[in-house]
Amino acid sequence: MSAKVSIVITVYNVKDWVARCLQSIVGQSLHDIEIVVVDDCTPDDSMQVVEQFAKGDSRFRLITHDKNRGLMQARRTGYMAATGDYIMFCDSDDYLPLDAAEKLYGEAVRSEADIVSGDMVLVFPDKGREETRRASSLSFGSDKVAVYKSLLVSEYHHNLCGKIFKRELLQAHEYTTVEHFTNGEDGYLFYQVLENANKVVHMNEPVYYYFQNMSSSSKVRYGRKAIRSICMLNQLRDSVAMRHPELRKYAQSYVSAVISSLYAKGYDKDAGLDEYVAECSLTKYASLWSLFKYNPLPKACRLMLKRIFGK
């Protein structure tokens, strides 16, 4: 008999945090869970910690990659191996409230939604573990077009963590995954998955603690791989406008702002932005004048000033 929920955890260089993550998962108030841990060839002692937790706990399934493949592919390995009715993700440097799985699973069953999400709590260790709630909302509705709109107006977040998915939604469809995709991994999968979802529900309750590692890739200047990943994600956003014309102005405004911001920060000079903009068919967003084509005048003016003065 399958578990109610599979929780997928990927492991790579997290020996200082993985015990906290696993403690929050083995202690879930919903006991009927499967814990799928994917070792992405971690070079440190993280898996020794995992193995200690797994001893005597039959809910654990440990999977080891033959080589390092990156977060996106490691998650795919995990969700394709999962046997639970629903699937959750937890990054191994983050952790869950002890009732997170129970709340998400209960709402998924009650609402018959394909995806249920809750709020995240951002934890800042450099500020004495200060916590800030990051709320989301779905003010336009629960169908996929409405949720795309919420994503594109930035009222809803594309994180995979803090959500629960019907297993079939992930396993019954072929999604593009890219090894060593370095920025926007969550969004790159979520935008694809959402296309096959019929109903998404959000709960205004905290279900995930997101540990803000100030040395993470989101806090440093991007290199070429990161810029390529960002352009690929925005190519995916641009494709939403092609499939759903009613979302065109929202998608084009969003992508225009992202590409303009990258130019304003000088990534065309040191990280191959022009090359990846062309590769991802985003050239229409590259010029200053495109800002006025895809954005309301006040926003276009603000973006233009940032672009010109590099701020």
Short mmCIF file of C-alpha atoms in Angstrom, two decimals:
data_model
loop_
_atom_site.label_atom_id
_atom_site.label_comp_id
_atom_site.label_asym_id
_atom_site.label_seq_id
_atom_site.Cartn_x
_atom_site.Cartn_y
_atom_site.Cartn_z
CA MET A 1 0.00 0.00 0.00
CA SER A 2 1.45 3.39 -1.01
CA ALA A 3 2.15 6.18 1.45
CA LYS A 4 -0.09 9.20 1.49
CA VAL A 5 2.80 11.59 0.78
CA SER A 6 6.31 11.19 -0.62
CA ILE A 7 8.76 13.88 0.47
CA VAL A 8 11.69 14.28 -1.94
CA ILE A 9 14.99 15.59 -0.59
CA THR A 10 18.13 16.10 -2.68
CA VAL A 11 21.53 16.02 -1.00
CA TYR A 12 24.70 17.80 -2.05
CA ASN A 13 27.17 19.49 0.33
CA VAL A 14 24.68 20.02 3.16
CA LYS A 15 26.29 18.24 6.14
CA ASP A 16 25.77 21.31 8.36
CA TRP A 17 22.01 21.47 7.72
CA VAL A 18 20.65 18.10 6.62
CA ALA A 19 20.08 16.80 10.17
CA ARG A 20 17.78 19.74 10.93
CA CYS A 21 15.89 19.08 7.68
CA LEU A 22 15.46 15.36 8.36
CA GLN A 23 14.46 15.91 11.98
CA SER A 24 11.59 18.08 10.79
CA ILE A 25 10.49 15.40 8.33
CA VAL A 26 10.69 12.27 10.49
CA GLY A 27 8.72 14.18 13.12
CA GLN A 28 5.81 15.07 10.84
CA SER A 29 2.39 14.70 12.43
CA LEU A 30 1.37 12.81 9.29
CA HIS A 31 3.31 9.60 9.86
CA ASP A 32 2.23 7.83 6.66
CA ILE A 33 4.96 9.32 4.49
CA GLU A 34 7.73 8.09 2.23
CA ILE A 35 11.06 9.91 2.53
CA VAL A 36 12.93 9.81 -0.80
CA VAL A 37 16.54 11.01 -0.49
CA VAL A 38 18.60 11.48 -3.65
CA ASP A 39 22.36 11.60 -3.18
CA ASP A 40 23.64 13.74 -6.06
CA CYS A 41 27.19 12.44 -5.49
CA THR A 42 27.78 14.72 -2.52
CA PRO A 43 31.52 15.03 -1.75
CA ASP A 44 31.04 15.65 1.98
CA ASP A 45 29.64 13.55 4.85
CA SER A 46 25.99 14.49 4.29
CA MET A 47 24.92 10.94 3.46
CA GLN A 48 26.41 9.58 6.67
CA VAL A 49 23.98 11.83 8.51
CA VAL A 50 21.12 10.62 6.28
CA GLU A 51 22.03 6.97 6.87
CA GLN A 52 21.87 7.46 10.63
CA PHE A 53 18.32 8.82 10.31
CA ALA A 54 17.34 6.02 7.94
CA LYS A 55 18.43 3.23 10.32
CA GLY A 56 15.34 1.52 11.62
CA ASP A 57 12.96 3.83 9.73
CA SER A 58 11.42 1.92 6.85
CA ARG A 59 9.93 5.10 5.40
CA PHE A 60 13.32 6.08 3.95
CA ARG A 61 14.37 5.31 0.37
CA LEU A 62 17.95 6.24 -0.54
CA ILE A 63 18.91 6.74 -4.19
CA THR A 64 22.44 7.54 -5.41
CA HIS A 65 23.33 9.17 -8.72
CA ASP A 66 26.30 7.78 -10.65
CA LYS A 67 27.52 11.35 -11.15
CA ASN A 68 26.57 14.84 -10.06
CA ARG A 69 23.63 16.00 -12.18
CA GLY A 70 22.42 19.13 -10.42
CA LEU A 71 19.28 19.98 -8.47
CA MET A 72 16.77 19.80 -11.31
CA GLN A 73 17.76 16.30 -12.39
CA ALA A 74 18.09 15.09 -8.79
CA ARG A 75 14.54 16.20 -8.08
CA ARG A 76 13.34 14.40 -11.18
CA THR A 77 15.03 11.20 -10.02
CA GLY A 78 13.22 11.61 -6.71
CA TYR A 79 9.74 12.35 -7.98
CA MET A 80 9.87 9.63 -10.62
CA ALA A 81 10.79 7.09 -7.92
CA ALA A 82 8.13 8.27 -5.46
CA THR A 83 5.19 6.00 -4.72
CA GLY A 84 3.06 8.25 -2.49
CA ASP A 85 -0.33 9.53 -3.58
CA TYR A 86 1.08 13.06 -3.38
CA ILE A 87 4.60 14.47 -3.62
CA MET A 88 6.31 17.27 -1.72
CA PHE A 89 9.83 18.71 -2.04
CA CYS A 90 12.09 19.89 0.75
CA ASP A 91 15.56 21.29 0.12
CA SER A 92 18.07 19.77 2.51
CA ASP A 93 19.15 23.12 3.99
CA ASP A 94 15.52 24.05 4.78
CA TYR A 95 12.95 22.45 7.07
CA LEU A 96 9.23 21.96 7.62
CA PRO A 97 6.75 22.84 10.37
CA LEU A 98 5.79 19.55 11.98
CA ASP A 99 2.22 19.74 10.62
CA ALA A 100 3.14 20.79 7.06
CA ALA A 101 2.49 17.46 5.32
CA GLU A 102 -0.75 16.92 7.24
CA LYS A 103 -2.09 20.37 6.34
CA LEU A 104 -1.15 20.18 2.66
CA TYR A 105 -2.36 16.62 2.23
CA GLY A 106 -5.62 17.32 4.04
CA GLU A 107 -6.39 20.31 1.84
CA ALA A 108 -5.43 18.42 -1.33
CA VAL A 109 -7.85 15.62 -0.49
CA ARG A 110 -10.62 18.01 0.61
CA SER A 111 -10.35 20.32 -2.43
CA GLU A 112 -9.40 17.66 -4.99
CA ALA A 113 -6.76 20.09 -6.27
CA ASP A 114 -3.79 18.99 -8.34
CA ILE A 115 -1.51 21.40 -6.46
CA VAL A 116 -1.88 22.90 -3.00
CA SER A 117 0.53 25.51 -1.65
CA GLY A 118 1.06 27.33 1.61
CA ASP A 119 3.09 30.30 2.79
CA MET A 120 6.84 30.25 3.28
CA VAL A 121 8.70 31.61 6.28
CA LEU A 122 12.07 33.13 5.39
CA VAL A 123 14.68 32.50 8.10
CA PHE A 124 17.66 34.89 8.25
CA PRO A 125 20.52 33.35 10.29
CA ASP A 126 22.67 36.48 10.00
CA LYS A 127 19.93 38.44 11.79
CA GLY A 128 19.61 36.18 14.79
CA ARG A 129 17.26 33.76 12.95
CA GLU A 130 14.77 36.52 12.26
CA GLU A 131 11.71 35.16 10.47
CA THR A 132 9.67 36.89 7.76
CA ARG A 133 6.49 35.43 6.34
CA ARG A 134 6.32 35.44 2.54
CA ALA A 135 2.67 35.17 1.63
CA SER A 136 1.20 34.22 -1.72
CA SER A 137 -2.26 34.61 -3.17
CA LEU A 138 -4.34 33.41 -6.10
CA SER A 139 -6.72 36.32 -6.52
CA PHE A 140 -7.63 35.51 -10.14
CA GLY A 141 -8.83 31.95 -9.59
CA SER A 142 -7.64 28.36 -9.38
CA ASP A 143 -7.40 27.23 -13.02
CA LYS A 144 -4.04 27.22 -14.77
CA VAL A 145 -4.56 30.44 -16.73
CA ALA A 146 -5.51 32.27 -13.54
CA VAL A 147 -2.47 30.86 -11.74
CA TYR A 148 -0.15 31.85 -14.60
CA LYS A 149 -1.52 35.38 -14.25
CA SER A 150 -0.84 35.35 -10.50
CA LEU A 151 2.74 34.25 -11.23
CA LEU A 152 3.24 36.95 -13.84
CA VAL A 153 1.99 39.75 -11.58
CA SER A 154 4.20 38.40 -8.76
CA GLU A 155 1.46 37.67 -6.25
CA TYR A 156 2.21 33.92 -6.38
CA HIS A 157 5.59 32.18 -6.18
CA HIS A 158 6.87 29.40 -8.41
CA ASN A 159 8.83 27.55 -5.71
CA LEU A 160 8.36 23.78 -5.76
CA CYS A 161 8.90 23.64 -2.00
CA GLY A 162 5.95 24.64 0.16
CA LYS A 163 3.59 22.84 -2.24
CA ILE A 164 2.08 19.38 -2.64
CA PHE A 165 1.46 17.77 -6.04
CA LYS A 166 -0.65 14.85 -7.16
CA ARG A 167 1.85 12.15 -8.06
CA GLU A 168 0.34 11.63 -11.52
CA LEU A 169 0.81 15.32 -12.33
CA LEU A 170 4.58 14.83 -12.10
CA GLN A 171 4.96 11.25 -13.28
CA ALA A 172 2.42 10.99 -16.12
CA HIS A 173 3.91 13.78 -18.23
CA GLU A 174 7.32 14.35 -19.80
CA TYR A 175 8.93 17.56 -18.59
CA THR A 176 12.15 19.06 -19.86
CA THR A 177 14.94 18.91 -17.30
CA VAL A 178 18.43 20.33 -17.70
CA GLU A 179 21.50 19.12 -15.85
CA HIS A 180 23.27 21.82 -13.84
CA PHE A 181 20.55 24.41 -14.41
CA THR A 182 21.84 26.95 -11.90
CA ASN A 183 19.11 29.60 -11.45
CA GLY A 184 15.33 29.31 -11.59
CA GLU A 185 15.19 25.50 -11.37
CA ASP A 186 11.88 25.64 -9.53
CA GLY A 187 10.25 27.97 -12.02
CA TYR A 188 11.49 25.99 -15.02
CA LEU A 189 9.66 22.89 -13.80
CA PHE A 190 6.65 24.63 -12.23
CA TYR A 191 5.71 26.53 -15.39
CA GLN A 192 5.71 23.21 -17.27
CA VAL A 193 3.78 21.30 -14.61
CA LEU A 194 1.14 24.02 -14.32
CA GLU A 195 0.19 23.52 -17.96
CA ASN A 196 -1.20 20.09 -17.00
CA ALA A 197 -2.95 21.17 -13.79
CA ASN A 198 -6.69 21.71 -13.57
CA LYS A 199 -6.94 23.18 -10.09
CA VAL A 200 -4.51 24.94 -7.74
CA VAL A 201 -5.35 25.97 -4.18
CA HIS A 202 -3.40 28.17 -1.79
CA MET A 203 -3.62 28.10 2.01
CA ASN A 204 -2.57 31.17 3.99
CA GLU A 205 -0.75 29.05 6.54
CA PRO A 206 3.02 28.57 6.97
CA VAL A 207 4.17 25.19 5.62
CA TYR A 208 7.86 25.73 4.90
CA TYR A 209 10.92 27.30 6.52
CA TYR A 210 13.23 28.70 3.82
CA PHE A 211 16.73 29.12 5.26
CA GLN A 212 18.39 32.19 3.72
CA ASN A 213 21.96 31.10 3.04
CA MET A 214 23.66 34.42 2.36
CA SER A 215 26.47 32.70 0.42
CA SER A 216 24.05 31.07 -2.01
CA SER A 217 24.12 31.69 -5.75
CA SER A 218 21.22 34.15 -5.50
CA LYS A 219 23.45 36.52 -3.49
CA VAL A 220 26.46 36.75 -5.81
CA ARG A 221 27.05 38.04 -9.32
CA TYR A 222 25.86 35.65 -12.00
CA GLY A 223 28.15 33.79 -14.38
CA ARG A 224 27.40 32.52 -17.87
CA LYS A 225 25.57 29.37 -16.73
CA ALA A 226 23.27 31.39 -14.51
CA ILE A 227 22.48 33.92 -17.25
CA ARG A 228 21.71 31.12 -19.67
CA SER A 229 19.40 29.49 -17.10
CA ILE A 230 17.58 32.78 -16.49
CA CYS A 231 17.09 33.31 -20.21
CA MET A 232 15.76 29.76 -20.61
CA LEU A 233 13.22 30.32 -17.84
CA ASN A 234 12.05 33.54 -19.46
CA GLN A 235 11.78 31.80 -22.81
CA LEU A 236 9.36 29.48 -21.04
CA ARG A 237 7.43 32.46 -19.66
CA ASP A 238 7.31 33.96 -23.15
CA SER A 239 5.84 30.70 -24.46
CA VAL A 240 2.93 31.14 -22.03
CA ALA A 241 1.93 34.22 -24.01
CA MET A 242 1.89 32.16 -27.21
CA ARG A 243 -0.31 29.40 -25.73
CA HIS A 244 -2.64 31.72 -23.81
CA PRO A 245 -3.21 35.02 -25.67
CA GLU A 246 -5.17 36.45 -22.74
CA LEU A 247 -1.91 36.40 -20.76
CA ARG A 248 0.23 38.00 -23.44
CA LYS A 249 0.55 41.47 -21.91
CA TYR A 250 1.42 40.05 -18.49
CA ALA A 251 4.05 37.63 -19.79
CA GLN A 252 5.64 40.15 -22.12
CA SER A 253 5.81 42.83 -19.43
CA TYR A 254 7.38 40.38 -16.97
CA VAL A 255 10.01 39.08 -19.40
CA SER A 256 10.79 42.57 -20.65
CA ALA A 257 11.52 43.74 -17.09
CA VAL A 258 13.79 40.75 -16.36
CA ILE A 259 15.83 41.11 -19.54
CA SER A 260 16.13 44.86 -19.07
CA SER A 261 17.35 44.35 -15.50
CA LEU A 262 20.08 41.98 -16.72
CA TYR A 263 21.26 44.56 -19.25
CA ALA A 264 21.18 47.26 -16.58
CA LYS A 265 23.55 45.15 -14.47
CA GLY A 266 26.00 44.76 -17.34
CA TYR A 267 25.62 41.04 -17.98
CA ASP A 268 26.00 41.67 -21.70
CA LYS A 269 29.62 42.61 -20.98
CA ASP A 270 30.78 39.73 -18.79
CA ALA A 271 28.27 36.86 -18.92
CA GLY A 272 27.17 36.39 -22.54
CA LEU A 273 23.72 37.93 -22.19
CA ASP A 274 23.45 38.90 -25.87
CA GLU A 275 24.31 35.32 -26.87
CA TYR A 276 21.70 33.74 -24.61
CA VAL A 277 19.01 36.29 -25.45
CA ALA A 278 19.43 35.28 -29.10
CA GLU A 279 19.62 31.57 -28.30
CA CYS A 280 16.35 31.73 -26.36
CA SER A 281 14.52 33.84 -28.98
CA LEU A 282 14.23 36.83 -26.65
CA THR A 283 15.82 39.41 -28.95
CA LYS A 284 12.54 41.32 -29.16
CA TYR A 285 13.08 42.28 -25.51
CA ALA A 286 16.66 43.47 -25.88
CA SER A 287 16.26 47.07 -27.06
CA LEU A 288 15.44 50.11 -24.98
CA TRP A 289 12.46 50.83 -27.20
CA SER A 290 10.99 47.40 -26.48
CA LEU A 291 10.36 48.60 -22.92
CA PHE A 292 7.71 50.97 -24.23
CA LYS A 293 6.17 48.30 -26.44
CA TYR A 294 5.64 45.81 -23.62
CA ASN A 295 5.11 48.00 -20.56
CA PRO A 296 2.87 50.85 -19.39
CA LEU A 297 4.57 54.22 -19.79
CA PRO A 298 5.49 54.82 -16.10
CA LYS A 299 7.02 51.36 -15.76
CA ALA A 300 8.82 51.66 -19.11
CA CYS A 301 10.36 54.96 -18.04
CA ARG A 302 11.57 53.49 -14.75
CA LEU A 303 13.10 50.51 -16.52
CA MET A 304 14.73 52.74 -19.13
CA LEU A 305 16.38 54.91 -16.47
CA LYS A 306 17.73 51.83 -14.69
CA ARG A 307 19.02 50.50 -17.99
CA ILE A 308 20.73 53.75 -18.95
CA PHE A 309 22.29 54.44 -15.56
CA GLY A 310 23.01 50.82 -14.69
CA LYS A 311 21.12 50.71 -11.38
#
